[in-house]
CSV table of C-alpha atoms in Angstrom, one decimal:
chain,number,residue,atom,x,y,z
A,7,UNK,CA,4.5,-18.8,1.7
A,8,UNK,CA,1.1,-19.2,0.1
A,9,UNK,CA,-1.6,-18.0,2.5
A,10,UNK,CA,-5.3,-17.1,2.4
A,11,UNK,CA,-5.9,-13.9,4.3
A,12,UNK,CA,-9.1,-12.1,5.1
A,13,UNK,CA,-10.3,-9.3,7.4
A,14,UNK,CA,-13.8,-8.3,8.4
A,15,UNK,CA,-15.2,-5.9,11.0
A,16,UNK,CA,-18.1,-7.1,13.0
A,17,UNK,CA,-20.3,-4.5,14.6
A,18,UNK,CA,-20.5,-5.6,18.2
A,19,UNK,CA,-19.4,-3.9,21.4
A,20,UNK,CA,-16.9,-6.5,22.5
A,21,UNK,CA,-15.2,-9.6,20.9
A,22,UNK,CA,-17.3,-11.9,23.1
A,23,UNK,CA,-19.9,-13.0,20.5
A,24,UNK,CA,-17.3,-13.5,17.8
A,25,UNK,CA,-15.1,-15.5,20.1
A,26,UNK,CA,-18.1,-17.7,21.1
A,27,UNK,CA,-19.0,-18.2,17.4
A,28,UNK,CA,-15.4,-19.6,16.9
A,29,UNK,CA,-15.2,-21.7,20.0
A,30,UNK,CA,-18.6,-23.4,20.5
A,31,UNK,CA,-20.4,-26.0,18.5
A,32,UNK,CA,-23.5,-23.8,18.6
A,33,UNK,CA,-21.6,-20.8,17.3
A,34,UNK,CA,-19.7,-22.6,14.6
A,35,UNK,CA,-22.8,-24.3,13.3
A,36,UNK,CA,-24.4,-20.9,13.0
A,37,UNK,CA,-22.1,-19.6,10.3
A,38,UNK,CA,-19.9,-22.5,8.8
A,39,UNK,CA,-21.9,-25.7,8.7
A,40,UNK,CA,-25.0,-27.1,10.4
A,41,UNK,CA,-23.1,-30.3,10.8
A,42,UNK,CA,-20.5,-29.4,13.4
A,43,UNK,CA,-19.5,-31.8,16.1
A,44,UNK,CA,-16.9,-32.0,18.9
A,45,UNK,CA,-15.7,-29.8,21.7
A,46,UNK,CA,-13.9,-26.5,21.4
A,47,UNK,CA,-11.2,-27.0,24.1
A,48,UNK,CA,-7.5,-27.0,23.3
A,49,UNK,CA,-6.5,-30.5,22.1
A,50,UNK,CA,-10.0,-31.4,21.0
A,51,UNK,CA,-11.0,-32.1,17.4
A,52,UNK,CA,-13.9,-30.3,15.8
A,53,UNK,CA,-15.6,-32.2,13.0
A,54,UNK,CA,-17.1,-30.0,10.2
A,55,UNK,CA,-19.2,-31.8,7.5
A,56,UNK,CA,-20.6,-30.4,4.3
A,57,UNK,CA,-22.6,-32.0,1.5
A,58,UNK,CA,-19.3,-32.8,-0.5
A,59,UNK,CA,-17.1,-33.8,2.5
A,60,UNK,CA,-15.5,-32.2,5.5
A,61,UNK,CA,-12.7,-31.2,7.7
A,62,UNK,CA,-11.4,-32.3,11.1
A,63,UNK,CA,-9.6,-29.5,12.9
A,64,UNK,CA,-7.6,-29.8,16.2
A,65,UNK,CA,-7.9,-26.8,18.4
A,66,UNK,CA,-4.3,-25.8,19.1
A,67,UNK,CA,-4.6,-22.4,20.8
A,68,UNK,CA,-7.3,-20.4,22.6
A,69,UNK,CA,-6.7,-17.0,24.1
A,70,UNK,CA,-10.1,-15.8,25.3
A,71,UNK,CA,-11.5,-12.9,23.3
A,72,UNK,CA,-8.2,-12.6,21.3
A,73,UNK,CA,-7.1,-15.7,19.4
A,74,UNK,CA,-8.2,-19.1,18.1
A,75,UNK,CA,-5.9,-21.4,16.2
A,76,UNK,CA,-6.7,-24.7,14.5
A,77,UNK,CA,-4.7,-27.4,12.8
A,78,UNK,CA,-6.2,-29.5,10.0
A,79,UNK,CA,-5.9,-33.2,10.9
A,80,UNK,CA,-8.2,-34.6,8.3
A,81,UNK,CA,-9.9,-33.5,5.1
A,82,UNK,CA,-8.9,-32.8,1.5
A,83,UNK,CA,-5.2,-33.6,0.9
A,84,UNK,CA,-4.3,-30.0,0.2
A,85,UNK,CA,-5.7,-29.0,3.7
A,86,UNK,CA,-3.9,-31.6,5.8
A,87,UNK,CA,-1.3,-29.9,8.0
A,88,UNK,CA,-2.4,-26.4,7.2
A,89,UNK,CA,-3.3,-24.0,10.0
A,90,UNK,CA,-6.2,-21.6,10.5
A,91,UNK,CA,-5.7,-18.7,12.8
A,92,UNK,CA,-8.2,-16.1,14.0
A,93,UNK,CA,-7.0,-12.9,15.7
A,94,UNK,CA,-9.6,-10.6,17.3
A,95,UNK,CA,-9.3,-7.1,18.6
A,96,UNK,CA,-11.8,-4.4,19.5
A,97,UNK,CA,-11.7,-1.1,17.5
A,98,UNK,CA,-14.5,1.2,18.6
A,99,UNK,CA,-17.9,-0.3,17.7
A,100,UNK,CA,-16.2,-3.2,15.7
A,101,UNK,CA,-14.5,-6.4,16.5
A,102,UNK,CA,-11.8,-6.7,13.9
A,103,UNK,CA,-11.3,-10.3,12.7
A,104,UNK,CA,-8.0,-11.2,11.0
A,105,UNK,CA,-8.1,-14.6,9.4
A,106,UNK,CA,-5.1,-16.6,8.1
A,107,UNK,CA,-5.2,-20.1,6.5
A,108,UNK,CA,-1.5,-20.9,6.2
A,109,UNK,CA,0.7,-23.6,5.0
A,110,UNK,CA,-0.7,-24.4,1.6
A,111,UNK,CA,2.0,-26.1,-0.5
A,112,UNK,CA,0.9,-24.7,-3.9
A,113,UNK,CA,-1.5,-22.1,-5.1
A,114,UNK,CA,-3.7,-24.7,-6.8
A,115,UNK,CA,-7.1,-23.9,-8.2
A,116,UNK,CA,-8.8,-25.4,-5.1
A,117,UNK,CA,-6.9,-22.8,-3.0
A,118,UNK,CA,-8.4,-20.0,-5.1
A,119,UNK,CA,-11.9,-21.5,-4.5
A,120,UNK,CA,-11.3,-21.9,-0.8
A,121,UNK,CA,-10.1,-18.3,-0.5
A,122,UNK,CA,-13.4,-16.9,-2.0
A,123,UNK,CA,-15.4,-19.4,0.0
A,124,UNK,CA,-13.7,-18.3,3.3
A,125,UNK,CA,-14.4,-14.7,2.5
A,126,UNK,CA,-18.1,-15.6,2.0
A,127,UNK,CA,-18.1,-17.6,5.3
A,128,UNK,CA,-16.5,-14.7,7.2
A,129,UNK,CA,-19.5,-12.6,5.9
A,130,UNK,CA,-21.7,-15.3,7.3
A,131,UNK,CA,-20.0,-15.0,10.7
A,132,UNK,CA,-20.4,-11.3,10.6
A,133,UNK,CA,-24.0,-11.6,9.8
A,134,UNK,CA,-24.6,-14.2,12.6
A,135,UNK,CA,-23.2,-11.9,15.2
A,136,UNK,CA,-24.8,-8.7,13.9
A,137,UNK,CA,-28.2,-10.1,13.0
A,138,UNK,CA,-28.5,-13.5,14.7
A,139,UNK,CA,-28.7,-15.2,11.3
A,140,UNK,CA,-25.7,-16.6,9.4
A,141,UNK,CA,-25.5,-18.6,6.2
A,142,UNK,CA,-23.9,-22.0,7.2
A,143,UNK,CA,-23.9,-25.0,4.8
A,144,UNK,CA,-26.1,-26.3,3.4
A,145,UNK,CA,-27.6,-22.8,3.1
A,146,UNK,CA,-24.3,-21.2,2.2
A,147,UNK,CA,-23.8,-18.7,-0.6
A,148,UNK,CA,-23.0,-20.5,-3.8
A,149,UNK,CA,-19.9,-19.0,-5.5
A,150,UNK,CA,-19.4,-21.5,-8.3
A,151,UNK,CA,-20.1,-25.0,-9.6
A,152,UNK,CA,-17.4,-26.5,-7.3
A,153,UNK,CA,-18.8,-29.3,-5.1
B,103,UNK,CA,5.2,-14.7,-2.7
B,104,UNK,CA,2.2,-13.2,-1.0
B,105,UNK,CA,-0.8,-13.2,-3.3
B,106,UNK,CA,-4.6,-12.7,-3.2
B,107,UNK,CA,-6.3,-15.6,-5.0
B,108,UNK,CA,-10.0,-16.1,-5.8
B,109,UNK,CA,-12.2,-18.3,-8.0
B,110,UNK,CA,-15.8,-18.0,-8.9
B,111,UNK,CA,-18.0,-19.7,-11.4
B,112,UNK,CA,-20.4,-17.5,-13.4
B,113,UNK,CA,-23.4,-19.3,-14.9
B,114,UNK,CA,-23.3,-18.1,-18.5
B,115,UNK,CA,-23.0,-20.1,-21.7
B,116,UNK,CA,-19.7,-18.5,-22.9
B,117,UNK,CA,-17.0,-16.2,-21.4
B,118,UNK,CA,-18.2,-13.3,-23.5
B,119,UNK,CA,-20.2,-11.4,-20.9
B,120,UNK,CA,-17.5,-11.9,-18.2
B,121,UNK,CA,-14.8,-10.7,-20.6
B,122,UNK,CA,-16.9,-7.6,-21.5
B,123,UNK,CA,-17.4,-6.9,-17.8
B,124,UNK,CA,-13.6,-6.8,-17.4
B,125,UNK,CA,-12.7,-4.8,-20.5
B,126,UNK,CA,-15.3,-2.1,-21.0
B,127,UNK,CA,-16.0,0.9,-18.9
B,128,UNK,CA,-19.7,0.0,-18.9
B,129,UNK,CA,-18.9,-3.5,-17.7
B,130,UNK,CA,-16.4,-2.4,-15.0
B,131,UNK,CA,-18.7,0.2,-13.7
B,132,UNK,CA,-21.4,-2.4,-13.3
B,133,UNK,CA,-19.6,-4.5,-10.6
B,134,UNK,CA,-16.5,-2.6,-9.2
B,135,UNK,CA,-17.2,1.1,-9.1
B,136,UNK,CA,-19.7,3.5,-10.7
B,137,UNK,CA,-16.8,5.9,-11.1
B,138,UNK,CA,-14.7,4.2,-13.8
B,139,UNK,CA,-13.0,6.1,-16.6
B,140,UNK,CA,-10.6,5.3,-19.4
B,141,UNK,CA,-10.3,2.9,-22.3
B,142,UNK,CA,-9.8,-0.8,-22.0
B,143,UNK,CA,-7.2,-1.3,-24.7
B,144,UNK,CA,-3.7,-2.6,-24.0
B,145,UNK,CA,-1.5,0.3,-22.9
B,146,UNK,CA,-4.4,2.4,-21.7
B,147,UNK,CA,-5.0,3.3,-18.1
B,148,UNK,CA,-8.3,2.6,-16.4
B,149,UNK,CA,-9.1,5.0,-13.5
B,150,UNK,CA,-11.3,3.6,-10.8
B,151,UNK,CA,-12.5,5.9,-8.0
B,152,UNK,CA,-14.2,5.0,-4.7
B,153,UNK,CA,-15.4,7.3,-1.9
B,154,UNK,CA,-12.1,6.9,0.0
B,155,UNK,CA,-9.7,7.0,-3.0
B,156,UNK,CA,-8.9,5.0,-6.1
B,157,UNK,CA,-6.7,3.0,-8.4
B,158,UNK,CA,-5.1,3.7,-11.8
B,159,UNK,CA,-4.5,0.4,-13.7
B,160,UNK,CA,-2.7,0.0,-16.9
B,161,UNK,CA,-4.0,-2.7,-19.2
B,162,UNK,CA,-1.0,-4.9,-19.9
B,163,UNK,CA,-2.6,-7.9,-21.6
B,164,UNK,CA,-5.8,-8.8,-23.3
B,165,UNK,CA,-6.5,-12.3,-24.8
B,166,UNK,CA,-10.1,-12.2,-25.9
B,167,UNK,CA,-12.4,-14.4,-23.8
B,168,UNK,CA,-9.4,-15.8,-22.0
B,169,UNK,CA,-7.2,-13.4,-20.1
B,170,UNK,CA,-7.0,-9.8,-18.8
B,171,UNK,CA,-4.0,-8.4,-17.0
B,172,UNK,CA,-3.5,-5.1,-15.3
B,173,UNK,CA,-0.6,-3.3,-13.6
B,174,UNK,CA,-1.2,-0.8,-10.8
B,175,UNK,CA,0.3,2.5,-11.7
B,176,UNK,CA,-1.2,4.7,-9.1
B,177,UNK,CA,-3.2,4.2,-5.8
B,178,UNK,CA,-2.4,3.2,-2.3
B,179,UNK,CA,1.3,2.6,-1.8
B,180,UNK,CA,0.9,-1.1,-1.1
B,181,UNK,CA,-0.8,-1.5,-4.5
B,182,UNK,CA,1.7,0.3,-6.7
B,183,UNK,CA,3.6,-2.1,-9.0
B,184,UNK,CA,1.3,-5.1,-8.1
B,185,UNK,CA,-0.4,-7.0,-10.9
B,186,UNK,CA,-4.0,-8.2,-11.2
B,187,UNK,CA,-4.7,-11.1,-13.6
B,188,UNK,CA,-8.0,-12.6,-14.7
B,189,UNK,CA,-8.1,-16.0,-16.4
B,190,UNK,CA,-11.3,-17.3,-17.9
B,191,UNK,CA,-12.3,-20.7,-19.2
B,192,UNK,CA,-15.6,-22.3,-20.0
B,193,UNK,CA,-16.6,-25.4,-18.0
B,194,UNK,CA,-20.1,-26.6,-19.0
B,195,UNK,CA,-22.7,-24.0,-18.0
B,196,UNK,CA,-20.1,-21.9,-16.1
B,197,UNK,CA,-17.4,-19.4,-17.0
B,198,UNK,CA,-14.6,-20.1,-14.4
B,199,UNK,CA,-12.9,-17.0,-13.3
B,200,UNK,CA,-9.4,-17.3,-11.7
B,201,UNK,CA,-8.2,-14.1,-10.1
B,202,UNK,CA,-4.7,-13.2,-8.8
B,203,UNK,CA,-3.6,-10.0,-7.2
B,204,UNK,CA,0.2,-10.6,-7.1
B,205,UNK,CA,3.3,-8.8,-6.0
B,206,UNK,CA,2.3,-7.6,-2.5
B,207,UNK,CA,5.5,-6.9,-0.5
B,208,UNK,CA,4.1,-7.8,2.9
B,209,UNK,CA,0.9,-9.5,4.2
B,210,UNK,CA,-0.2,-6.3,5.9
B,211,UNK,CA,-3.6,-5.9,7.5
B,212,UNK,CA,-4.7,-3.8,4.4
B,213,UNK,CA,-4.0,-6.9,2.3
B,214,UNK,CA,-6.3,-9.0,4.4
B,215,UNK,CA,-9.0,-6.4,3.9
B,216,UNK,CA,-8.4,-6.2,0.1
B,217,UNK,CA,-8.6,-10.0,-0.1
B,218,UNK,CA,-12.1,-10.1,1.5
B,219,UNK,CA,-13.2,-7.1,-0.6
B,220,UNK,CA,-12.0,-8.7,-3.8
B,221,UNK,CA,-14.0,-11.8,-3.0
B,222,UNK,CA,-17.0,-9.7,-2.5
B,223,UNK,CA,-16.5,-7.8,-5.8
B,224,UNK,CA,-16.1,-11.1,-7.6
B,225,UNK,CA,-19.5,-12.0,-6.3
B,226,UNK,CA,-20.7,-8.6,-7.6
B,227,UNK,CA,-19.2,-9.5,-11.1
B,228,UNK,CA,-21.0,-12.9,-11.0
B,229,UNK,CA,-24.3,-11.2,-10.1
B,230,UNK,CA,-23.9,-8.6,-12.8
B,231,UNK,CA,-23.5,-11.3,-15.5
B,232,UNK,CA,-26.1,-13.7,-14.1
B,233,UNK,CA,-28.8,-11.2,-13.2
B,234,UNK,CA,-27.9,-7.9,-14.9
B,235,UNK,CA,-27.3,-6.3,-11.4
B,236,UNK,CA,-24.0,-6.0,-9.6
B,237,UNK,CA,-23.1,-4.2,-6.4
B,238,UNK,CA,-20.4,-1.6,-7.5
B,239,UNK,CA,-19.2,1.1,-5.1
B,240,UNK,CA,-20.8,3.1,-3.6
B,241,UNK,CA,-23.5,0.4,-3.3
B,242,UNK,CA,-20.9,-2.3,-2.5
B,243,UNK,CA,-21.2,-4.8,0.3
B,244,UNK,CA,-19.8,-3.4,3.5
B,245,UNK,CA,-17.4,-5.9,5.0
B,246,UNK,CA,-16.0,-3.7,7.9
B,247,UNK,CA,-15.4,-0.2,9.2
B,248,UNK,CA,-12.4,0.3,6.8
B,249,UNK,CA,-12.7,3.4,4.7
């Protein structure tokens, strides 16, 4: 099992804004990439595009305010067939976000890059909900020379 | 195998400054925590302290400008016995940093937290080398309510 794991706490009184940011095109384009298309219902495919390429993700599970799960149906070879899960719970003033990107075959260098990049995008999600302003591509935080 | 992996690219002409930031108390205290003590030679123990606690790491390998490896000898129970490796290589204008924190027994919630936190500290290391200013504890980026 080679997984990417992350956890952030978003200061917000209920998981509603975080859930919306993971399940609507408006929300997703506010922290991940400006160029997000599709519908967020189960069985739909969300299409995320970045300057160097993109990902098509099928929504496989939605449990309102608690859980979102995606399956990668197109994108870089290493991503295809992997799954991305988001689990939310409220803990006092914070919505706790547990993130898992599972099913990588090998811990290749690209996986190291994606792990750091996901952490950075989770901080963008946190910022979007807390301040109204995220850092989606192409205004995302640059972590390296990888394009 | 449950590992934390990260990769950043630091804009600098050689790996020298990154290597120094991983092997000297002055360097380490510039990006990880102000409260760093010890010596950076093989067999020595570096003591890192943060407001909520700390880690004692034995330096197990040093390959100048290429590799640094630590073993956790004291700290949170989940960390003890785990290993932290840094591999450096030059790629054009960037020093590529590959990071692995290996040997976690279980993908517990604390591991998710540490993964995001490591990503944030790698960005602090990148900033220290590129700009002269990192974000070590207690001025580190707050990712959640976890103390």
